[in-house]
Short mmCIF file of C-alpha atoms and ligand atoms in Angstrom, two decimals:
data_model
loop_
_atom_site.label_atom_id
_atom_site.label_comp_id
_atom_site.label_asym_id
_atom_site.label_seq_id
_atom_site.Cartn_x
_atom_site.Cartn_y
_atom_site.Cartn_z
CA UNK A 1 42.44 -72.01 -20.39
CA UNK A 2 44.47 -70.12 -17.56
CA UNK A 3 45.00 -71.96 -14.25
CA UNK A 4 42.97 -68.83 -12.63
CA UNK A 5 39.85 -69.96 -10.99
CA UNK A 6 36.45 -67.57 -10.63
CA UNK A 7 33.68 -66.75 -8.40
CA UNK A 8 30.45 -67.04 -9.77
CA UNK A 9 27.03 -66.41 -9.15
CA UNK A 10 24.05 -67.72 -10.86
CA UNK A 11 20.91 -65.50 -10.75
CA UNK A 12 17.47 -67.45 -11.70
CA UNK A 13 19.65 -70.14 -10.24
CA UNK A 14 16.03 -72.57 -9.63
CA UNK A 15 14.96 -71.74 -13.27
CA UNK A 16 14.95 -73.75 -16.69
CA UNK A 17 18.05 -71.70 -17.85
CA UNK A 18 19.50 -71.20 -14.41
CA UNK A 19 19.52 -74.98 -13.86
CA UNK A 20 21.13 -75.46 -17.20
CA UNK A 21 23.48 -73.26 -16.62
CA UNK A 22 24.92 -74.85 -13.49
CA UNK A 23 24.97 -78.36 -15.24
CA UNK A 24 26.96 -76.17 -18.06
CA UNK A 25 29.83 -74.92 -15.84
CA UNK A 26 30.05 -78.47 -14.35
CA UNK A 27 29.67 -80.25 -18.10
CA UNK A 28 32.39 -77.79 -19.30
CA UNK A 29 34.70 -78.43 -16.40
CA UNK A 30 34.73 -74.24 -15.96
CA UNK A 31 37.31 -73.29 -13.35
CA UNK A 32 35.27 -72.52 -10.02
CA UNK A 33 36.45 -71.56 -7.32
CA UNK A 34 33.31 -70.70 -5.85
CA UNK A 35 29.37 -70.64 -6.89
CA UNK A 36 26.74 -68.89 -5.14
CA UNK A 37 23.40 -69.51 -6.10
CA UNK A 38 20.84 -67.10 -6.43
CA UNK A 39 17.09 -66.68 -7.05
CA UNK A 40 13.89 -65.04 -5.07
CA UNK A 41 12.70 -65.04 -1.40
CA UNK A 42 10.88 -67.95 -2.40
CA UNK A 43 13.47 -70.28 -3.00
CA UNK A 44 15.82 -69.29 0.08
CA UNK A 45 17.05 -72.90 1.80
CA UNK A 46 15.88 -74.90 -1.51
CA UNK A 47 19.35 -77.31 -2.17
CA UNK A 48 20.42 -77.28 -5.52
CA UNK A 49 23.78 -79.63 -6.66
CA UNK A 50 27.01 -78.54 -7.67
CA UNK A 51 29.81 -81.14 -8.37
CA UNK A 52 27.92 -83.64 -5.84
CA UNK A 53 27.95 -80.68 -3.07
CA UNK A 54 24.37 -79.66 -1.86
CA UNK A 55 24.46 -75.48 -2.13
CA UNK A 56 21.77 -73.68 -0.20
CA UNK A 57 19.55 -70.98 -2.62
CA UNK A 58 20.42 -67.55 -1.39
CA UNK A 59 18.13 -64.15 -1.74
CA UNK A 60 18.81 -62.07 -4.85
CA UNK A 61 19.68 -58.66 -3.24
CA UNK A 62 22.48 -55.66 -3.45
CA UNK A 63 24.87 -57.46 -1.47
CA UNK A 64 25.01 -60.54 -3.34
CA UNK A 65 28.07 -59.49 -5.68
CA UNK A 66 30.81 -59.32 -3.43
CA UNK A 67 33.41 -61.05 -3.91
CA UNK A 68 31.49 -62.34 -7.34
CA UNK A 69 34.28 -62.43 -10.42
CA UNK A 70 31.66 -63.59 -13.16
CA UNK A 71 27.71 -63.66 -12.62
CA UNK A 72 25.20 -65.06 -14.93
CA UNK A 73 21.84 -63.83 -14.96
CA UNK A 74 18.93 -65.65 -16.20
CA UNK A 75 15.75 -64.12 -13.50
CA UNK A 76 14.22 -61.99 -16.06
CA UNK A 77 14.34 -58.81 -17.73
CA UNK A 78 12.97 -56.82 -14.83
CA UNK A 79 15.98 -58.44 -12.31
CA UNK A 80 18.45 -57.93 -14.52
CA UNK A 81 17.54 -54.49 -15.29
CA UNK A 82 17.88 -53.71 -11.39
CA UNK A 83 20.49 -55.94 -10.82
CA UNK A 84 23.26 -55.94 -13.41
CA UNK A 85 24.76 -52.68 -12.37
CA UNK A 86 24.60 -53.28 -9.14
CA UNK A 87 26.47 -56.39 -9.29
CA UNK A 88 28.84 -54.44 -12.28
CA UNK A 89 29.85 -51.64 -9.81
CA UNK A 90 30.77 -54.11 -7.16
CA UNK A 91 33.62 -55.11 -9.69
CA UNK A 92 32.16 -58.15 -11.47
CA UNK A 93 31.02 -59.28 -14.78
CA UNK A 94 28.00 -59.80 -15.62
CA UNK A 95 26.19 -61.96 -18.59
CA UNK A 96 22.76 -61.88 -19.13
CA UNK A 97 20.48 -63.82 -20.44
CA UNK A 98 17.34 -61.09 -20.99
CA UNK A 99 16.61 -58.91 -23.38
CA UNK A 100 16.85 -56.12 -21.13
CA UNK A 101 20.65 -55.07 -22.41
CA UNK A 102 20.63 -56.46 -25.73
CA UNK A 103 20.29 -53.69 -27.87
CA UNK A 104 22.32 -50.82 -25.28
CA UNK A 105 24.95 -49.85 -27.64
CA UNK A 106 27.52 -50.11 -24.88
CA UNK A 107 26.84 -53.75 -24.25
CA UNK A 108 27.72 -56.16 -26.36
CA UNK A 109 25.53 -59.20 -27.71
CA UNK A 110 27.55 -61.97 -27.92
CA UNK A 111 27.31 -65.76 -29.66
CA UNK A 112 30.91 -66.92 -29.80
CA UNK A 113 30.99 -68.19 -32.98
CA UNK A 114 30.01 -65.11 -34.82
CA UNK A 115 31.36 -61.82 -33.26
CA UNK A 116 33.98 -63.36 -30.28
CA UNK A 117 35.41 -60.07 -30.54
CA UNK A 118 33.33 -57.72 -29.16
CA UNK A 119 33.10 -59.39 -25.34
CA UNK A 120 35.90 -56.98 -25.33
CA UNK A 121 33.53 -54.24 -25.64
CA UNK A 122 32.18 -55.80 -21.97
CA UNK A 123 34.79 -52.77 -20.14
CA UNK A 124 32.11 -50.03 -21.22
CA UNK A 125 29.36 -51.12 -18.64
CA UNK A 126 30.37 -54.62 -16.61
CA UNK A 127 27.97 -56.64 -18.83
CA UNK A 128 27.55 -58.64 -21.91
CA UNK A 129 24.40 -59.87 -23.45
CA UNK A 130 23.11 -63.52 -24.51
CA UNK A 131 20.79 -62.98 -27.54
CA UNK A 132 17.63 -64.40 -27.61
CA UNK A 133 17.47 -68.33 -28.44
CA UNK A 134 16.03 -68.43 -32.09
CA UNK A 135 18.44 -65.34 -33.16
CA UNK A 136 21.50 -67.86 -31.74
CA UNK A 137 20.36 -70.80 -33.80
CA UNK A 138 19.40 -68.65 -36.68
CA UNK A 139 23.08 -66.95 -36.97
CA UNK A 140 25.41 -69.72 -36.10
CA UNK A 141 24.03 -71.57 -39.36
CA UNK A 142 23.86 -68.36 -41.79
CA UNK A 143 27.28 -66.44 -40.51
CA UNK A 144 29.63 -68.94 -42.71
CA UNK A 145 27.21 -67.61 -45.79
CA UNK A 146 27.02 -64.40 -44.76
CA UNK A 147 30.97 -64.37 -44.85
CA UNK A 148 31.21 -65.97 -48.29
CA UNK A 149 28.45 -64.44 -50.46
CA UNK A 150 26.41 -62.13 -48.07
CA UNK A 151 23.20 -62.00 -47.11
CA UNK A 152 20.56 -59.31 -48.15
CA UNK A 153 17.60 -60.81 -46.85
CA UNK A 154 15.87 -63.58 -44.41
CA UNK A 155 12.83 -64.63 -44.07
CA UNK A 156 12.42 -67.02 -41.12
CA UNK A 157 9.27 -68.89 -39.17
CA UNK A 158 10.37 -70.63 -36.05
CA UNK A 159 8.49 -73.55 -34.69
CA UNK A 160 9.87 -72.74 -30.62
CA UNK A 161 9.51 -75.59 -27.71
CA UNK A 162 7.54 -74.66 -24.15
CA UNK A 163 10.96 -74.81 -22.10
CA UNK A 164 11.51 -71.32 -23.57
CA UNK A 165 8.99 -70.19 -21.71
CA UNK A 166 10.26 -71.98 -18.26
CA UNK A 167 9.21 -73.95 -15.79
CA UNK A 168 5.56 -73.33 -15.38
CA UNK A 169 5.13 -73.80 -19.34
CA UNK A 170 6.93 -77.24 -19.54
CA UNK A 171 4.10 -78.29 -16.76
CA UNK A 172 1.22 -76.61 -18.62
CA UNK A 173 2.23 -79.00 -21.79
CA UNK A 174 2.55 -81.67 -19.54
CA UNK A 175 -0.65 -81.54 -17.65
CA UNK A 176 -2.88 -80.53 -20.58
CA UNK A 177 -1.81 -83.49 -22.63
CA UNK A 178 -2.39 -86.11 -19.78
CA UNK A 179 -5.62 -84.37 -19.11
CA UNK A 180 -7.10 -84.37 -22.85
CA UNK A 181 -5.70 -87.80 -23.80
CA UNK A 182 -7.91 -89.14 -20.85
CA UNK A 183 -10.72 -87.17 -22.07
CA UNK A 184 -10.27 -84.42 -18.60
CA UNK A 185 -10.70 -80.90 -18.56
CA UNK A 186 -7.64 -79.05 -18.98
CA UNK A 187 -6.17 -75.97 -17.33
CA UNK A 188 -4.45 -73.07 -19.26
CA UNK A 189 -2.39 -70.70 -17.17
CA UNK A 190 0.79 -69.98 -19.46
CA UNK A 191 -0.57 -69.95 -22.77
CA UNK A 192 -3.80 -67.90 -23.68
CA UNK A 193 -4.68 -70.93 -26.04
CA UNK A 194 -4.06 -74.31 -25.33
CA UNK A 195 -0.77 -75.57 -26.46
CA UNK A 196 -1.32 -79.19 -26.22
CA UNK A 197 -1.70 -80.60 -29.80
CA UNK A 198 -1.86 -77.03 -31.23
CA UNK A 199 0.41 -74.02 -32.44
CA UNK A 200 0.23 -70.53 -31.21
CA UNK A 201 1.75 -68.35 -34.10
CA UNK A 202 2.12 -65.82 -30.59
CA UNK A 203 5.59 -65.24 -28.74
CA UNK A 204 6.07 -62.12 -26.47
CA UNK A 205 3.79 -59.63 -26.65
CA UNK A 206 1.85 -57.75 -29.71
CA UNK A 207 3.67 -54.74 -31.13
CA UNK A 208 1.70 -51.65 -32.74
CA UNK A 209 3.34 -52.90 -36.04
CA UNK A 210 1.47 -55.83 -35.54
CA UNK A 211 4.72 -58.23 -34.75
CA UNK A 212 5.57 -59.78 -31.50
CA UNK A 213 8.71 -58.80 -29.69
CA UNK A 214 10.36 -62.38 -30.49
CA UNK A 215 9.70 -61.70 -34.11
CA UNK A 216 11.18 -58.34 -33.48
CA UNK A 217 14.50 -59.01 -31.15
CA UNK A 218 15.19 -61.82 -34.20
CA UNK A 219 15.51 -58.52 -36.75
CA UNK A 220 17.62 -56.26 -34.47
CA UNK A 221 19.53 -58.95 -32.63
CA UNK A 222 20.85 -60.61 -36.20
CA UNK A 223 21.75 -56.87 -37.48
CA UNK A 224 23.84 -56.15 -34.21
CA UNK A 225 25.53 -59.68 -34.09
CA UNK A 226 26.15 -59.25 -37.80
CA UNK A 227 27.08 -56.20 -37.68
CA UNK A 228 25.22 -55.02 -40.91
CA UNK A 229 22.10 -52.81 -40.39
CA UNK A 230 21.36 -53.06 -44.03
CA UNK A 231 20.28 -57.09 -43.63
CA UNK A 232 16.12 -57.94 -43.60
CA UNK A 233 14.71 -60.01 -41.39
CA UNK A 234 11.29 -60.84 -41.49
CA UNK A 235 9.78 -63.60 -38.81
CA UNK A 236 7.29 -65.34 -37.70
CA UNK A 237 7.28 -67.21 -33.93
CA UNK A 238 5.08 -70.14 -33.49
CA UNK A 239 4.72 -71.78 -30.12
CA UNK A 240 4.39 -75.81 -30.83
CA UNK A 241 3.76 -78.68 -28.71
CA UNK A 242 7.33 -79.66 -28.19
CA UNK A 243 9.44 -79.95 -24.60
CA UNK A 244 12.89 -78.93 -25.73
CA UNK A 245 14.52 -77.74 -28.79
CA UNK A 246 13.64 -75.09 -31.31
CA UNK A 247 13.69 -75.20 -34.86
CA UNK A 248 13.10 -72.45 -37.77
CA UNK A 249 12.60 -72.83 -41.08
CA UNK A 250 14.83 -70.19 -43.09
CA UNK A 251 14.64 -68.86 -46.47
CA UNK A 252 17.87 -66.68 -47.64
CA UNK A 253 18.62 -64.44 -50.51
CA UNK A 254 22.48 -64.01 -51.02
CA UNK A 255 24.12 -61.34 -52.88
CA UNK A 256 26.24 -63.48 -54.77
CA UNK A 257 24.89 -66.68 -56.12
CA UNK A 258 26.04 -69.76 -54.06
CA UNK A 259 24.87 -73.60 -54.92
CA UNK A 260 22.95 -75.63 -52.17
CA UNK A 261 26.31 -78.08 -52.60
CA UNK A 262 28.75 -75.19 -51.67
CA UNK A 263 26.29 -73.92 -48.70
CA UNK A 264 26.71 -77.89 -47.27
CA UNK A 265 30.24 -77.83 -47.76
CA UNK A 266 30.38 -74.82 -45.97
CA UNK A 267 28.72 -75.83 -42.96
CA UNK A 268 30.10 -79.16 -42.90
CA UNK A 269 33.15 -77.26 -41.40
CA UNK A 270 31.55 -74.33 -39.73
CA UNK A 271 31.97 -74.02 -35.83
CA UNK A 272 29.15 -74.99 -33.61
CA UNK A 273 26.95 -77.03 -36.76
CA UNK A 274 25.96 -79.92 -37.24
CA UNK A 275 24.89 -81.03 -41.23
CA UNK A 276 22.06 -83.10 -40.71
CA UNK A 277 21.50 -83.47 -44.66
CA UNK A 278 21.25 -86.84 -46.41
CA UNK A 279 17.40 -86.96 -47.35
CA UNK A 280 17.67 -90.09 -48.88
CA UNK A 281 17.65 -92.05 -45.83
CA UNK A 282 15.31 -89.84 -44.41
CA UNK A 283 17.83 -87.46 -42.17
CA UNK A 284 17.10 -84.15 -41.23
CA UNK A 285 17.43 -82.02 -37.55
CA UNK A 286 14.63 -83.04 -35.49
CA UNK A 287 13.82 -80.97 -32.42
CA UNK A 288 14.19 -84.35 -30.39
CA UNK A 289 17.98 -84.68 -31.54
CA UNK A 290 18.97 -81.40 -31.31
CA UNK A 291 17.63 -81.68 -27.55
CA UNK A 292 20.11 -82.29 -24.81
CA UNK A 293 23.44 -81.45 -26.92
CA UNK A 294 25.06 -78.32 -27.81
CA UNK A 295 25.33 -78.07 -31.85
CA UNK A 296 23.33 -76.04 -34.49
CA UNK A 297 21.91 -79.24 -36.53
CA UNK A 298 21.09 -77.45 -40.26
CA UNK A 299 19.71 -79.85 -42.81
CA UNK A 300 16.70 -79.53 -45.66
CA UNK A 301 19.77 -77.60 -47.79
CA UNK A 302 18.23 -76.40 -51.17
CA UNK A 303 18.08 -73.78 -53.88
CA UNK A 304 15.03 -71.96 -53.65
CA UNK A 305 13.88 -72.02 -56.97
CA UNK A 306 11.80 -68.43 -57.42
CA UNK A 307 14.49 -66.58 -57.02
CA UNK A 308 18.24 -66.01 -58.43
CA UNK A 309 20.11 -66.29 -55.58
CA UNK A 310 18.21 -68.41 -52.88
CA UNK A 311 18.88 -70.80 -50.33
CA UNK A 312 16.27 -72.85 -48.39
CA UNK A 313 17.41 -74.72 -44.99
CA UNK A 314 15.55 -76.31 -41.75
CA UNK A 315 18.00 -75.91 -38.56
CA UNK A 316 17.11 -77.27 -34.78
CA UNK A 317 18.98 -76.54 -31.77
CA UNK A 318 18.56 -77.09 -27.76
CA UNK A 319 16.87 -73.76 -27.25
CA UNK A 320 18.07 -74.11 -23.23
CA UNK A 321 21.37 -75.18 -23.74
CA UNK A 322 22.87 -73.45 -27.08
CA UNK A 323 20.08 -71.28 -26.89
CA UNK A 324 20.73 -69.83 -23.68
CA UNK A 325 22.61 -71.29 -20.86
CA UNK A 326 25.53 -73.12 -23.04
CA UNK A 327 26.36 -69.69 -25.31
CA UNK A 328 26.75 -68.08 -21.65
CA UNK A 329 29.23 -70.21 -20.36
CA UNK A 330 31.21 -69.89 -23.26
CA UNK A 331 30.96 -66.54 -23.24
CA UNK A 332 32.24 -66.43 -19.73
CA UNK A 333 34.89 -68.92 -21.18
CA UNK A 334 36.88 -66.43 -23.50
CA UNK A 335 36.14 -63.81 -21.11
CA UNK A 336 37.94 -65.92 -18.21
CA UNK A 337 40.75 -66.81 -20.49
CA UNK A 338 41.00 -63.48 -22.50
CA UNK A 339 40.32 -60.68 -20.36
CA UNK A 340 40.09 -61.98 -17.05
P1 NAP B 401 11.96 -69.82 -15.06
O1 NAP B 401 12.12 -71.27 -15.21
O2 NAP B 401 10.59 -69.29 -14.80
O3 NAP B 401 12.94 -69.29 -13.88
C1 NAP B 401 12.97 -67.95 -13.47
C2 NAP B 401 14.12 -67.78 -12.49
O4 NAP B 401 14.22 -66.39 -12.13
C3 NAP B 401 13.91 -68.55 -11.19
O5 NAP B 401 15.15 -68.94 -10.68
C4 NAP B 401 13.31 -67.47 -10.29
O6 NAP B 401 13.47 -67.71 -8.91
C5 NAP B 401 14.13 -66.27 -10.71
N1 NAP B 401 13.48 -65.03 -10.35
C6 NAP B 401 12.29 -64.57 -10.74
N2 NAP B 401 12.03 -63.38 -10.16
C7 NAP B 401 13.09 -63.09 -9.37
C8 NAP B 401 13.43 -62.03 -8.52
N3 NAP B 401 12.61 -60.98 -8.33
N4 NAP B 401 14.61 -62.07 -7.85
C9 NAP B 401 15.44 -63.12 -8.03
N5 NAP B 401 15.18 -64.17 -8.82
C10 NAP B 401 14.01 -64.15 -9.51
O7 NAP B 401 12.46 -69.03 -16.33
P2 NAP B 401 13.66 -69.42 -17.33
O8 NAP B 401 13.09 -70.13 -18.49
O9 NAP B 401 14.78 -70.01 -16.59
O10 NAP B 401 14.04 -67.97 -17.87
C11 NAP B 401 14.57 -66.99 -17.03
C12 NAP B 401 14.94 -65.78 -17.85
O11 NAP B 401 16.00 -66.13 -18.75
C13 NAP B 401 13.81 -65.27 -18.75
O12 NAP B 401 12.98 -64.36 -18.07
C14 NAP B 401 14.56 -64.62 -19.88
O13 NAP B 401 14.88 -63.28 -19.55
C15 NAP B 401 15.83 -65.44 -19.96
N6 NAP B 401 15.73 -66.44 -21.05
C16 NAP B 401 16.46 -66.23 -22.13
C17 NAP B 401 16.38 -67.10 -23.17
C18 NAP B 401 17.15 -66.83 -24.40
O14 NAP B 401 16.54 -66.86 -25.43
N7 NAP B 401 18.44 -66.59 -24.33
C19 NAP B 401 15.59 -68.22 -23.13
C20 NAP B 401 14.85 -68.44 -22.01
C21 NAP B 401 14.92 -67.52 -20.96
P3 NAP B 401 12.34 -68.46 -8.04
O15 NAP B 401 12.43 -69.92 -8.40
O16 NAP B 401 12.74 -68.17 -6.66
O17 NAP B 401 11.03 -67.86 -8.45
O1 3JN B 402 10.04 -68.12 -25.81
C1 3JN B 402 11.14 -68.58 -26.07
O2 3JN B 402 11.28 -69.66 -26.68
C2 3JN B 402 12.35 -67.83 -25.69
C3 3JN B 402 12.05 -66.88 -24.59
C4 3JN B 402 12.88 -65.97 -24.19
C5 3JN B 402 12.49 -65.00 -23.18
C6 3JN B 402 11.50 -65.32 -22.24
C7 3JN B 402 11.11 -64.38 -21.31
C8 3JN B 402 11.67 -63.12 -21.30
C9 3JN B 402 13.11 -63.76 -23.14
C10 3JN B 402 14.23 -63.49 -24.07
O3 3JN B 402 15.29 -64.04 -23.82
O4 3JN B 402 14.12 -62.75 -25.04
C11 3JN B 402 12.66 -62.81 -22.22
C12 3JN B 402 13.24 -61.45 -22.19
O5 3JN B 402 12.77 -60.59 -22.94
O6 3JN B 402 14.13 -61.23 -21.39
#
């Protein structure tokens, strides 16, 4: 990295991913020069740490940007929407963590170990978009294959932690356990079934084809970061009792045969994995692993057997920190040393 130092904002600065993010740019050692902190009227004078200082939470608004080389934005599609080109036109750079950009075809959709190369594209409109947190997962593992042998098809179901849906979520979880293992009447406020010791095959809202929009963004997010609109994706999102860290069972076909060995060898060297494979002693990712560090953990490698060319594999990542707040940062990493 250059010697240059950057201002930064944080938008959603009190959230899940906003929190994670800070710890991120400290973790990372990114060169700060200064970080505002940003997130809604109701958080103005909360105290939030940075490098052992104690930063005041500012407002959100129009005049935040000033000054502001790099801002990261995780307050929600609705705030980024508004706020993105606002803080683009006052001359900085923003990277967001909603959906609300992902698919503009002058922003690009970045996870740095697929498609580094198009942050360039980040000139056309000031901003570059984080993909959703099972689509990073999902093509950090399968890119290496894709390059190899190609991929025609995917078939995925994810089995997605409560932090992904923030704060209030992790609570709900929280509270309803305690209250049903000590036989209590529980509250539901997040979910619109109860999440403790049950799955919710439910994540985003209902389409009219009858998918959600998770199961959605994971088609047209994998084709963008891929490049190739001629991949399938099919998915299925299911909520599950778990705190932190996402995992997602995935089926591939290949268009040229590849052996469950080769696919292990492959991502025993492939940026950003972990191989979490040796099932004789009972080793696989588990959500709890993958939780609090930044790898793709891919294990449960095997030949699916009904097909030609198949491939079978389970993968768990930290859905907060690879998933959203760690890809950002190193996003804002090659774009500091790069382009900056
Ligand atoms: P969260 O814990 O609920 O935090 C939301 C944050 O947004 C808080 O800091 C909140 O500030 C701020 N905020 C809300 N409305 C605002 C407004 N009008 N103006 C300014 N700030 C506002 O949610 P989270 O889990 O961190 O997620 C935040 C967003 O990140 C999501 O909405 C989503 O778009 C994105 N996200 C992306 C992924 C991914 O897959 N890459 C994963 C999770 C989340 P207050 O504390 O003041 O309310
Ligand atoms: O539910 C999860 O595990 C991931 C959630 C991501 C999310 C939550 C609220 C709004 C998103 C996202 O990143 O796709 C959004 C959004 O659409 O911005």
């Amino acid at each position: 990295m250059s010697e240059k130092k950057f201002n930064i904002a944080v938008a959603g600065a009190t959230g899940a991913v906003g929190n994670q993010m800070i710890e991120c740019l400290k973790e990372r050692n990114f060169p700060v020069k200064s970080i505002k902190l940003l997130a809604s009227s109701r958080s103005v004078g909360r105290k939030l740490r940075f490098k052992g200082d104690a930063l005041s939470v500012e407002e959100l608004t129009e005049e935040s940007f000033k000054g502001v080389d790099i801002a990261l934005f995780s307050a929600g599609g609705g705030t980024s929407l508004k706020f993105s080109p606002i803080a683009a036109s006052s001359g900085c750079v923003v990277i967001d963590n909603s959906s609300a950009w992902r698919m503009d075809a002058d922003v690009p959709l970045v996870v740095p170990e697929v498609n580094p190369h198009a942050i360039a594209d980040y000139k056309k409109k000031g901003i570059i978009a984080n993909p959703n947190c099972s689509t990073i997962q999902m093509v950090v593992a399968l890119n290496p294959i894709r390059k190899k042998c190609g991929i025609k098809r995917i078939v995925v179901s994810t089995y997605q932690a409560v932090s992904g849906t923030g704060k209030k979520a992790i609570d709900e979880l929280f509270d309803q356990t305690r209250a049903m293992i000590n036989f209590l009447d529980y509250k539901k406020n997040v979910y619109p079934h109860r999440i403790a010791f049950n799955c919710l095959p439910h994540i985003d809202v209902f389409l009219d084809n009858g998918y959600t929009k998770e199961e959605m963004k994971m088609l047209n997010e994998t084709r963008k970061i891929m490049e190739d609109n001629t991949i399938g994706v099919t998915a299925t999102t299911v909520r599950v009792p778990v705190f932190f860290g996402h995992a997602e069972s995935v089926n591939i076909e290949t268009q040229e045969y590849i052996s469950a060995s080769d696919v292990k060898a492959l991502l025993e060297k492939a940026p950003g994995v972990k191989l979490v494979d040796d099932i004789k002693n009972n080793i696989y990712p588990l959500q709890t692993d993958a939780a609090g560090q930044d790898l793709t953990m891919v294990g449960r490698i095997r030949q699916d057997e009904s097909i030609p060319n198949g491939i079978n594999m389970w993968i768990a990542a930290d859905n907060i920190r690879k998933g959203a707040a760690t890809n950002a940062v190193q996003i804002a990493e090659i774009l500091a040393d790069k382009y900056l």
